[in-house]
């Protein structure tokens, strides 16, 4: 082909378009999203970074439908399929799957995830053999061994070591400019909730805190545990209290009465709070739903309202004062979000480090 002036200008135009498309694509990717996926009385959070995706927990409320028909499992898979259809650059690959603790509401759909997508790292904190989600975790340990997936069983006593998960963190930092740091990990507690993995994520000056089902205290009752994880997180010697400050707090234990304390909230000073819980008014014939557990708890939601200044578009919420008793219905205008009121919840930190109110599906 002869390079006439017309051809050259077409080539220049094409090159400009290519550069423009590349710039546009990288601008839309120079952001982080946190997706709290609505899996009912359970938890599954997808972290979307410029070059990686990380899944924290793969739970789903038990609806007594056959596994493949379970509407929360279907929703989780459809959500992730749509995510990977948009992020074709990720090649159906989750950089990491993290299990906060081995309770069924956090592990139920793990196997479906590992069967459907490529996973590079599996991170868990162990737990008692009879923990409700341990059969799911054991199944994944087998898959991990078969497929040579990197496996990390992490414990609280290790998190302060300089070498702790160094290569793993470095990969996410260099590829996605995301800082992921565990503030606590497995603790061999009687109550697995207090052995939850606690993860802090920072991206372009904004931060997110994931505390699993951490509780205030577990020293009461006939089977005392190893101490409340929330209190431990406030302890300088055991953890990193200076790193608790976060813009988004994924509230502990589905908004349970024992999953939030004033002292903890005053340390975190969240701008936004997110709860993952089922709809209390919906009861299935098994016992694993929000009404049975009393989630989200009215006292906890009130405490969050007192400690969060940011407002949200008003919404009518349903909370509970006690398990299996009273249901309260009332308006809310503080920046507290729940999968039980909002459906799927998506926070975005843009390329300039802005963190506006999340998008919700309801
Ligand atoms: Zn849970
Ligand atoms: Zn739990």
Coordinates of C-alpha atoms and ligand atoms in Angstrom, one line a residue:
X1 CA 0.0 0.0 0.0
X2 CA 1.2 3.5 -0.9
X3 CA 1.2 5.9 2.1
X4 CA -0.8 8.8 0.7
X5 CA -1.7 11.7 2.9
X6 CA -5.2 10.3 3.2
X7 CA -3.9 6.8 4.3
X8 CA -1.6 8.4 6.8
X9 CA -4.3 10.5 8.4
X10 CA -6.5 7.3 8.6
X11 CA -3.6 5.5 10.3
X12 CA -3.1 8.4 12.7
X13 CA -6.8 8.5 13.4
X14 CA -6.8 4.7 14.1
X15 CA -3.7 5.0 16.3
X16 CA -5.4 7.8 18.2
X17 CA -8.6 5.7 18.7
X18 CA -6.5 2.8 19.9
X19 CA -4.7 5.0 22.4
X20 CA -8.0 6.5 23.4
X21 CA -9.6 3.1 23.9
X22 CA -6.6 1.9 25.9
X23 CA -6.6 5.0 28.1
X24 CA -10.4 4.7 28.6
X25 CA -10.1 1.0 29.5
X26 CA -7.3 1.6 31.9
X27 CA -9.1 4.5 33.5
X28 CA -12.2 2.4 34.1
X29 CA -9.9 -0.4 35.5
X30 CA -7.9 2.0 37.7
X31 CA -10.5 1.5 40.4
X32 CA -11.6 -0.9 43.1
X33 CA -15.0 -2.3 43.8
X34 CA -16.3 -4.2 46.8
X35 CA -19.3 -6.3 46.0
X36 CA -21.4 -7.5 48.9
X37 CA -23.4 -10.2 47.0
X38 CA -26.9 -10.9 48.4
X39 CA -26.7 -14.5 49.5
X40 CA -29.4 -14.3 52.2
X41 CA -28.5 -15.2 55.8
X42 CA -24.8 -15.9 54.8
X43 CA -21.9 -14.0 53.3
X44 CA -19.9 -13.7 50.1
X45 CA -17.9 -10.6 49.2
X46 CA -16.1 -10.0 45.9
X47 CA -13.1 -7.6 45.8
X48 CA -12.5 -6.3 42.3
X49 CA -9.1 -4.7 41.6
X50 CA -7.4 -3.4 38.5
X51 CA -5.7 -6.7 37.8
X52 CA -7.1 -9.2 40.3
X53 CA -10.3 -10.5 41.9
X54 CA -10.5 -11.9 45.5
X55 CA -13.5 -13.7 47.0
X56 CA -14.1 -13.6 50.8
X57 CA -16.4 -16.4 51.7
X58 CA -18.8 -18.3 49.5
X59 CA -21.9 -18.7 51.7
X60 CA -25.6 -18.9 50.8
X61 CA -28.7 -19.3 52.9
X62 CA -30.0 -22.8 53.1
X63 CA -33.5 -22.7 51.5
X64 CA -34.1 -26.4 51.5
X65 CA -34.1 -26.5 47.8
X66 CA -31.8 -29.0 46.1
X67 CA -28.2 -27.5 45.8
X68 CA -28.5 -26.6 42.2
X69 CA -31.9 -25.0 42.7
X70 CA -30.9 -23.0 45.8
X71 CA -31.7 -19.4 44.7
X72 CA -28.8 -17.9 46.7
X73 CA -26.3 -20.2 45.1
X74 CA -27.7 -19.5 41.7
X75 CA -27.5 -15.8 42.4
X76 CA -23.9 -16.0 43.5
X77 CA -22.9 -18.0 40.4
X78 CA -24.8 -15.7 38.1
X79 CA -23.3 -12.7 39.7
X80 CA -19.8 -14.0 39.3
X81 CA -20.5 -15.1 35.7
X82 CA -21.7 -11.6 34.9
X83 CA -18.6 -10.2 36.6
X84 CA -16.2 -12.3 34.6
X85 CA -18.1 -11.6 31.4
X86 CA -17.4 -7.9 32.0
X87 CA -13.8 -8.4 33.2
X88 CA -12.7 -10.7 30.4
X89 CA -9.1 -9.7 31.2
X90 CA -9.3 -11.8 34.4
X91 CA -9.8 -14.9 32.4
X92 CA -12.3 -16.5 34.9
X93 CA -9.6 -16.4 37.6
X94 CA -10.0 -15.6 41.2
X95 CA -6.5 -14.6 42.5
X96 CA -7.6 -15.7 46.0
X97 CA -10.5 -17.4 47.8
X98 CA -10.4 -16.5 51.5
X99 CA -12.6 -18.4 54.1
X100 CA -13.2 -16.2 57.1
X101 CA -14.1 -19.2 59.3
X102 CA -15.5 -22.6 58.7
X103 CA -19.3 -22.0 59.4
X104 CA -21.7 -23.3 56.7
X105 CA -23.1 -19.8 56.0
X106 CA -19.6 -18.8 54.8
X107 CA -18.6 -22.1 53.1
X108 CA -21.7 -23.7 51.5
X109 CA -20.9 -22.7 47.9
X110 CA -17.1 -23.0 48.0
X111 CA -17.0 -26.2 46.0
X112 CA -19.2 -24.7 43.2
X113 CA -16.7 -21.8 43.0
X114 CA -13.7 -24.0 42.7
X115 CA -15.4 -26.2 40.1
X116 CA -16.4 -23.3 38.0
X117 CA -13.5 -20.8 38.1
X118 CA -9.7 -20.9 38.3
X119 CA -8.4 -20.1 41.8
X120 CA -4.7 -19.4 42.4
X121 CA -4.6 -19.1 46.2
X122 CA -6.8 -20.6 49.0
X123 CA -6.5 -19.0 52.4
X124 CA -8.2 -20.3 55.6
X125 CA -7.5 -20.4 59.3
X126 CA -8.4 -24.0 60.2
X127 CA -11.1 -24.9 62.8
X128 CA -12.6 -27.7 64.8
X129 CA -13.3 -30.9 62.9
X130 CA -17.0 -30.6 63.8
X131 CA -17.4 -27.0 62.7
X132 CA -20.5 -26.7 60.4
X133 CA -18.5 -25.7 57.3
X134 CA -15.5 -28.0 57.9
X135 CA -16.7 -30.6 55.4
X136 CA -16.7 -27.9 52.7
X137 CA -13.3 -26.7 53.7
X138 CA -11.9 -30.2 53.7
X139 CA -13.3 -30.8 50.2
X140 CA -11.4 -27.7 49.0
X141 CA -8.2 -28.8 50.7
X142 CA -8.4 -31.9 48.5
X143 CA -9.1 -29.9 45.4
X144 CA -6.2 -27.5 46.2
X145 CA -3.8 -30.5 46.6
X146 CA -5.0 -32.1 43.3
X147 CA -4.8 -28.8 41.3
X148 CA -1.6 -27.4 42.9
X149 CA -3.4 -24.3 44.0
X150 CA -1.3 -22.3 46.5
X151 CA -2.6 -23.1 50.0
X152 CA -2.2 -20.9 53.1
X153 CA -3.5 -21.9 56.5
X154 CA -2.9 -18.8 58.6
X155 CA -2.9 -18.3 62.4
X156 CA -3.3 -15.1 64.5
X157 CA 0.1 -15.6 66.1
X158 CA 1.8 -15.2 62.7
X159 CA 0.3 -12.0 61.4
X160 CA 2.9 -9.7 63.0
X161 CA 5.8 -11.6 61.4
X162 CA 7.5 -9.5 58.7
X163 CA 7.6 -12.5 56.4
X164 CA 3.8 -13.3 56.8
X165 CA 2.2 -13.7 53.3
X166 CA 4.9 -11.4 51.9
X167 CA 4.8 -12.7 48.3
X168 CA 1.0 -12.8 48.3
X169 CA 0.7 -9.2 49.4
X170 CA 3.4 -8.1 47.1
X171 CA 1.6 -9.6 44.1
X172 CA -1.6 -7.7 44.8
X173 CA 0.3 -4.5 45.5
X174 CA 2.4 -4.5 42.3
X175 CA -0.4 -5.6 40.0
X176 CA -3.4 -3.8 41.5
X177 CA -1.9 -1.1 43.8
X178 CA -4.0 -2.8 46.5
X179 CA -2.8 -3.3 50.1
X180 CA -4.2 -6.4 51.7
X181 CA -3.2 -7.1 55.3
X182 CA -4.5 -9.6 57.7
X183 CA -5.0 -8.2 61.2
X184 CA -6.0 -11.5 62.8
X185 CA -6.3 -15.1 61.7
X186 CA -7.2 -18.6 62.9
X187 CA -7.2 -19.0 66.7
X188 CA -8.5 -22.5 67.5
X189 CA -11.5 -21.1 69.4
X190 CA -14.4 -23.2 70.7
X191 CA -16.5 -20.6 68.9
X192 CA -15.1 -20.4 65.3
X193 CA -16.6 -16.8 65.0
X194 CA -13.8 -15.5 67.2
X195 CA -11.1 -17.2 65.0
X196 CA -12.4 -15.3 62.0
X197 CA -9.7 -14.0 59.6
X198 CA -9.7 -10.2 59.7
X199 CA -8.6 -8.4 56.5
X200 CA -8.0 -4.8 55.9
X201 CA -7.9 -3.6 52.3
X202 CA -6.6 -0.2 51.3
X203 CA -6.8 1.3 47.8
X204 CA -5.9 4.9 46.7
X205 CA -6.2 6.2 50.3
X206 CA -9.6 4.4 51.0
X207 CA -9.9 1.4 53.3
X208 CA -12.3 -1.5 53.9
X209 CA -12.4 -3.8 57.0
X210 CA -13.7 -7.4 56.9
X211 CA -14.1 -9.0 60.3
X212 CA -16.0 -12.2 59.5
X213 CA -18.3 -13.2 62.4
X214 CA -16.1 -11.6 65.0
X215 CA -17.8 -11.2 68.4
X216 CA -17.3 -8.9 71.4
X217 CA -16.9 -11.7 73.9
X218 CA -17.2 -15.5 74.2
X219 CA -16.1 -16.0 77.8
X220 CA -19.6 -16.6 79.1
X221 CA -21.7 -19.8 79.1
X222 CA -20.9 -23.4 79.6
X223 CA -18.3 -23.6 76.9
X224 CA -16.0 -20.6 77.2
X225 CA -13.9 -19.8 74.2
X226 CA -10.6 -18.0 73.6
X227 CA -11.9 -14.4 74.1
X228 CA -13.8 -12.0 71.9
X229 CA -12.1 -11.2 68.7
X230 CA -13.3 -7.5 68.7
X231 CA -11.6 -6.9 72.0
X232 CA -8.5 -8.7 70.8
X233 CA -8.3 -6.4 67.7
X234 CA -8.2 -3.4 70.1
X235 CA -5.2 -4.9 71.9
X236 CA -1.8 -3.4 70.8
X237 CA 0.2 -6.5 71.6
X238 CA -2.1 -9.0 69.8
X239 CA -3.1 -7.0 66.7
X240 CA -2.7 -3.8 64.8
X241 CA -5.3 -1.4 66.4
X242 CA -3.8 1.6 64.5
X243 CA -5.0 -0.1 61.3
X244 CA -8.6 -0.5 62.4
X245 CA -9.6 2.9 61.0
X246 CA -11.5 2.2 57.8
X247 CA -14.0 4.0 55.5
X248 CA -16.1 0.9 55.0
X249 CA -16.8 -1.6 57.8
X250 CA -18.3 -5.0 56.9
X251 CA -20.1 -5.3 60.2
X252 CA -19.4 -8.5 62.2
X253 CA -21.6 -11.5 62.5
X254 CA -24.5 -10.4 60.2
X255 CA -25.5 -7.6 62.6
X256 CA -25.8 -9.9 65.6
X257 CA -26.1 -8.3 69.0
X258 CA -22.6 -9.7 69.9
X259 CA -20.9 -8.6 66.7
X260 CA -20.4 -4.8 67.3
X261 CA -19.3 -2.7 70.2
X262 CA -19.1 1.0 70.9
X263 CA -15.3 0.9 71.6
X264 CA -14.7 -1.0 68.4
X265 CA -16.8 1.5 66.3
X266 CA -14.9 4.4 67.9
X267 CA -11.7 2.9 66.7
X268 CA -12.9 2.1 63.2
X269 CA -14.8 5.4 62.7
X270 CA -16.5 4.0 59.5
X271 CA -18.1 6.3 57.0
X272 CA -20.2 3.4 55.7
X273 CA -21.3 0.2 57.4
X274 CA -22.4 -3.0 55.4
X275 CA -24.2 -6.0 56.8
X276 CA -24.8 -9.3 55.1
X277 CA -27.9 -10.9 56.4
X278 CA -31.2 -12.5 55.4
X279 CA -34.6 -10.9 55.4
X280 CA -35.9 -11.4 58.9
X281 CA -39.6 -11.6 57.8
X282 CA -38.8 -14.5 55.5
X283 CA -38.8 -17.8 57.4
X284 CA -38.0 -21.2 55.9
X285 CA -38.7 -24.5 57.6
X286 CA -35.2 -25.0 58.7
X287 CA -33.6 -22.8 61.5
X288 CA -30.9 -21.1 59.4
X289 CA -32.4 -17.7 58.7
X290 CA -32.4 -14.2 60.0
X291 CA -35.6 -14.5 62.0
X292 CA -34.3 -17.5 63.9
X293 CA -31.0 -15.7 64.8
X294 CA -32.4 -12.2 65.3
X295 CA -30.3 -10.6 62.6
X296 CA -29.9 -7.7 62.1
X297 CA -30.3 -6.6 65.7
X298 CA -32.1 -3.4 66.4
X299 CA -29.6 -2.4 69.2
X300 CA -26.6 -2.9 66.8
X301 CA -28.3 -0.9 64.0
X302 CA -29.0 1.9 66.6
X303 CA -25.3 1.8 67.7
X304 CA -24.2 2.1 64.1
X305 CA -26.6 5.0 63.5
X306 CA -25.1 6.8 66.5
X307 CA -21.5 6.3 65.3
X308 CA -22.0 7.1 61.6
X309 CA -22.4 10.7 60.4
X310 CA -22.9 10.0 56.7
X311 CA -26.4 9.8 55.4
X312 CA -28.0 7.6 52.7
X313 CA -31.2 7.7 50.6
X314 CA -33.9 6.9 53.2
X315 CA -35.0 3.3 53.3
X316 CA -37.5 1.3 55.3
X317 CA -35.8 -1.3 57.3
X318 CA -36.8 -4.3 59.3
X319 CA -34.7 -5.2 62.4
X320 CA -35.2 -7.6 65.3
X321 CA -35.0 -7.0 69.0
X322 CA -34.5 -10.7 69.9
X323 CA -34.3 -14.0 68.1
X324 CA -37.7 -15.3 67.1
X325 CA -39.6 -12.4 68.7
X326 CA -40.4 -8.9 67.8
X327 CA -39.7 -7.4 64.3
X328 CA -39.3 -3.6 64.1
X329 CA -40.1 -1.8 60.9
X330 CA -38.8 1.8 60.6
X331 CA -37.1 4.3 58.3
X332 CA -33.3 4.7 58.2
X333 CA -31.3 7.5 56.7
X334 CA -27.7 6.8 58.0
X335 CA -25.1 5.2 55.7
X336 CA -25.8 1.7 56.9
X337 CA -26.4 -0.9 54.1
X338 CA -27.6 -4.4 54.4
X339 CA -28.1 -7.1 51.8
X340 CA -31.4 -7.7 53.6
X341 CA -32.6 -4.2 52.7
X342 CA -30.5 -3.3 49.6
X343 CA -29.9 -6.6 47.8
X344 CA -26.4 -6.6 46.1
X345 CA -24.3 -3.6 47.3
X346 CA -21.3 -2.3 45.3
X347 CA -18.8 0.3 46.5
X348 CA -16.4 1.9 44.1
X349 CA -13.1 3.7 44.8
X350 CA -12.4 5.6 41.6
X351 CA -9.0 6.5 40.0
X352 CA -8.9 9.7 42.1
X353 CA -9.6 7.9 45.3
X354 CA -13.2 9.0 45.6
X355 CA -15.6 6.7 47.5
X356 CA -19.2 7.8 46.9
X357 CA -22.4 6.0 48.2
X358 CA -22.7 2.5 47.0
X359 CA -24.9 1.2 44.2
X360 CA -27.6 -1.2 45.3
X361 CA -29.8 -3.6 43.4
X362 CA -33.0 -3.1 45.4
Ligands
LIG1 ZN1 -21.9 -16.2 59.6
LIG2 ZN1 -20.0 -17.9 62.0

